[in-house]
Coordinates of C-alpha atoms in Angstrom, one line a residue:
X135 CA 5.5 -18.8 8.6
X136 CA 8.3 -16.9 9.6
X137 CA 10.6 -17.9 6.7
X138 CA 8.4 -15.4 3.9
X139 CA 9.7 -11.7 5.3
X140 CA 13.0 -12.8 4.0
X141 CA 11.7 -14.2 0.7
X142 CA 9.2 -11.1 0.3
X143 CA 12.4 -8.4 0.7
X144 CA 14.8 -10.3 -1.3
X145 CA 11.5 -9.5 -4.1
X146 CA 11.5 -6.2 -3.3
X147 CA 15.7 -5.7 -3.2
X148 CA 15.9 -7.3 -6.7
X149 CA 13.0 -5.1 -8.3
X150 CA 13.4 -1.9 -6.5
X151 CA 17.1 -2.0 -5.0
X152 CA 19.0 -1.1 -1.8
X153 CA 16.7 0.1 0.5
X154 CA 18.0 3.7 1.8
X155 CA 16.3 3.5 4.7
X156 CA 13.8 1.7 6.8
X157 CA 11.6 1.7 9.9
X158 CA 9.7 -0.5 12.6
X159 CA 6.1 -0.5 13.9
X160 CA 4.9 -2.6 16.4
X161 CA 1.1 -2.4 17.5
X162 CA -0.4 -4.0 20.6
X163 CA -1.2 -7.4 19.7
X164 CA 0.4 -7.5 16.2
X165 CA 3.6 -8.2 14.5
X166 CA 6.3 -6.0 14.1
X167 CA 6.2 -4.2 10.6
X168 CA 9.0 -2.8 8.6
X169 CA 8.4 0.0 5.9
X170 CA 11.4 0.2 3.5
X171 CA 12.3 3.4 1.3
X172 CA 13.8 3.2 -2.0
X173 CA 14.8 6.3 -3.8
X174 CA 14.3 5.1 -7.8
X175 CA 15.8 9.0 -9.4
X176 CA 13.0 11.6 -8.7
X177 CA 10.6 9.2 -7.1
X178 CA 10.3 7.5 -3.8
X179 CA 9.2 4.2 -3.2
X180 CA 8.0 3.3 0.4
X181 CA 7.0 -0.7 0.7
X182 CA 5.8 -2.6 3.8
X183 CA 7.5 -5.5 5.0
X184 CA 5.4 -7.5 7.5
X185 CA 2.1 -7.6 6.3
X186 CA 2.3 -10.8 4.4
X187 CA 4.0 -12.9 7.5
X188 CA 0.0 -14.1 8.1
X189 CA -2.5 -14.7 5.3
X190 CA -5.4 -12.3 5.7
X191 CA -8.8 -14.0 6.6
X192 CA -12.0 -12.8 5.9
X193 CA -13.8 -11.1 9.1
X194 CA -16.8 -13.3 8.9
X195 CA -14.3 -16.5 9.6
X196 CA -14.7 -18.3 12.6
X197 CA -10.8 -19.1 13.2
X198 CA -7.9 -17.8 10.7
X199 CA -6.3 -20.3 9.1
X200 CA -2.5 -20.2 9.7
X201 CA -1.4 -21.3 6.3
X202 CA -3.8 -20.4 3.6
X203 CA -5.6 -17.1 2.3
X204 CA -4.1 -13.8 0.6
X205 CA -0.8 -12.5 1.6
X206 CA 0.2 -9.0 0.1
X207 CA 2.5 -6.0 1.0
X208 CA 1.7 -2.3 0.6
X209 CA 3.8 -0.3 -1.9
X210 CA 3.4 3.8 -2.2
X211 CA 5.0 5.5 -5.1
X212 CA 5.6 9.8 -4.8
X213 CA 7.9 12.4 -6.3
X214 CA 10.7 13.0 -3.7
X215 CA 11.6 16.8 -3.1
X216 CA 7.8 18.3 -3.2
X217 CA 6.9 17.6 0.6
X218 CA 8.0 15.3 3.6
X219 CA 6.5 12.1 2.4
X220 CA 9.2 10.2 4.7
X221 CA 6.5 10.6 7.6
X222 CA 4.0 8.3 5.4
X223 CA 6.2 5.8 7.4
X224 CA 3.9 5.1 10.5
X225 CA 0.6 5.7 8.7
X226 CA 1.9 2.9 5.7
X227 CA 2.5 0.2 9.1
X228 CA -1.2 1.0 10.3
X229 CA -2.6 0.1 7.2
X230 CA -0.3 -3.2 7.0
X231 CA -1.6 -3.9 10.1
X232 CA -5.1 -3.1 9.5
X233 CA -5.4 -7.2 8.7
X234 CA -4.4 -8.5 11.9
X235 CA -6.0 -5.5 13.8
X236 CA -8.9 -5.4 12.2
X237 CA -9.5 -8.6 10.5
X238 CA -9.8 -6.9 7.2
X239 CA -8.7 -8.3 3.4
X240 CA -7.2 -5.9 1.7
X241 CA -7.8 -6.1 -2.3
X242 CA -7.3 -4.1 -5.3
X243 CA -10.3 -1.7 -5.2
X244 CA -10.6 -1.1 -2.2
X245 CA -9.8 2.2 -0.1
X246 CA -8.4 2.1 3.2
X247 CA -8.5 5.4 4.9
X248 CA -6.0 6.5 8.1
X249 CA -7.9 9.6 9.1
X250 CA -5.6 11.8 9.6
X251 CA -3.1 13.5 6.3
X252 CA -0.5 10.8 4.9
X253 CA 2.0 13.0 6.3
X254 CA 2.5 16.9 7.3
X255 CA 0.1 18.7 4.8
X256 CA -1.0 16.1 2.9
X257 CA -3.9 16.7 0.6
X258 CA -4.5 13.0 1.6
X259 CA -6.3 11.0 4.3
X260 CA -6.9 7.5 2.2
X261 CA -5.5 5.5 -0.5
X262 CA -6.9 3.4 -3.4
X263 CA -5.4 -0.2 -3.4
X264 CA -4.7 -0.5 -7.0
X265 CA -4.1 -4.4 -9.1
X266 CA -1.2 -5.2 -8.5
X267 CA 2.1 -7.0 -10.9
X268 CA 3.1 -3.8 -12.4
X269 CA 5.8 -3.0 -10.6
X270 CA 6.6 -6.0 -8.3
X271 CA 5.8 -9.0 -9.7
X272 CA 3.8 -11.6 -7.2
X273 CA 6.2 -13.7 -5.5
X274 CA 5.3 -17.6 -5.7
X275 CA 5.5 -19.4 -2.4
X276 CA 5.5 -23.3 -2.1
X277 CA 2.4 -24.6 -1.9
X278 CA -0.3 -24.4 0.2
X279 CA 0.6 -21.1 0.8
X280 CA -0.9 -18.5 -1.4
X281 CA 1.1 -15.7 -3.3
X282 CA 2.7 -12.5 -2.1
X283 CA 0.8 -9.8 -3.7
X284 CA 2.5 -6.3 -3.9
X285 CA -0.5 -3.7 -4.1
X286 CA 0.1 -0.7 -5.2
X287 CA -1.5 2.1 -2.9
X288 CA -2.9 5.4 -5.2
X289 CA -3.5 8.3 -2.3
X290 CA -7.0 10.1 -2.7
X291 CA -8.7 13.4 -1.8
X292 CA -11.5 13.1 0.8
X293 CA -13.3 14.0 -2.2
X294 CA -11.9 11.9 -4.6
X295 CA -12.9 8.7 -1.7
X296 CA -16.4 10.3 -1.3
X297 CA -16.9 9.7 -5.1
X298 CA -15.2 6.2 -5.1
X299 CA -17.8 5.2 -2.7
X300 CA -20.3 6.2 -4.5
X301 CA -19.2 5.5 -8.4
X302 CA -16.9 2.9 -7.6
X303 CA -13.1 2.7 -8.2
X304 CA -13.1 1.8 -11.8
X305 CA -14.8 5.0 -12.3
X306 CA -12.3 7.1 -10.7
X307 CA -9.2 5.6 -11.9
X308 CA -10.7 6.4 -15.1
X309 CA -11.1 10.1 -14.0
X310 CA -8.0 10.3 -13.3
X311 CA -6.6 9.3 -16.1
X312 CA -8.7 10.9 -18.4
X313 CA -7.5 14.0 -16.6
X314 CA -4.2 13.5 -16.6
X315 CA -3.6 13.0 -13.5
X316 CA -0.1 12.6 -11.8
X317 CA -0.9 10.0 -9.1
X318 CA 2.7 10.4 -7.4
X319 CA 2.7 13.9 -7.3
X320 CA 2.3 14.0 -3.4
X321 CA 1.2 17.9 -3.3
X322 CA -1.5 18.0 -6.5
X323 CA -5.3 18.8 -6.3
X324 CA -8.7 16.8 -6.7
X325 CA -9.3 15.6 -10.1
X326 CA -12.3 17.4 -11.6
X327 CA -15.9 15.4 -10.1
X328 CA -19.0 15.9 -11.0

């Protein structure tokens, strides 16, 4: 339905602000997707816009059903001034895009990896979908439709998703924290593994 973009960055203008800037993707055979930045003091948020126009079907389904299944958008959190994040821009519309692409539901705990840095050297290649509500609350559609969901994307280390796969992402969220960890920091190190 083409009448939830609007509703979905009207969410995103009242929680996070003005976007300061923003940028369009288009992929072969997809819809267009917007990636919005919004500068919140030292820390940059980028969030897709686009992703959500469809619900997400599962790969297995026959058809996709038009009206009902997940919707979500993709929000990425970093410290501005450390490197040049902006370039996360066509990476973050892949991913968005990685639904209708690839016929892919993305949920909290799962990673979704771009294979090549986040932007200009990045320590980063994938990202941790994290629960989302924190930040931007899940916007309520009329019904049948299911809700927006505005996940939260943590960037990892190839070594950090090498040890996800294997330990799981509970496991490494707890690492991280138990370490410390400044997940927006877009220039810091592997936590400690084992």
């Amino acid at each position: 339905m083409a009448d939830v973009l609007p509703l979905v960055e009207a969410r995103l203008r009242t929680t996070l602000g003005e976007p300061d800037a923003r940028a369009a993707v288009t992929f072969l055979g997809t819809d267009r997707v917007e990636v919005l930045r919004f500068q919140q003091g030292d820390v940059v948020r980028y969030a897709t816009l686009g992703m959500s126009a469809q619900p997400m079907a599962e790969p297995t389904a026959m058809l996709a059903d038009p009206v009902q299944g997940p919707r979500a958008e993709l929000i990425l959190s970093v410290r501005s001034g450390r490197a040049d994040t902006d370039k996360v821009l066509r990476p973050l519309a892949v991913l968005a895009a990685s639904p209708q692409v690839e016929g892919l539901v993305v949920a909290p705990g799962a990673s979704l990896d771009v294979g090549e840095a986040l932007w200009p050297d990045a320590p980063f290649t994938s990202v941790l979908v994290a629960e989302p509500g924190g930040l931007v609350e899940d916007l309520e559609l009329a019904e049948p439709l299911d809700p927006v969901r505005f996940l939260p994307l943590l960037p990892m280390t190839p070594n950090e998703a090498a040890w996800k796969r294997v330990h799981g992402a509970q496991a490494l969220q707890e690492r991280w924290l138990s370490e410390g960890t400044d997940l927006r920091d877009p220039a810091r190190r592997s936590v400690t593994l084992e």
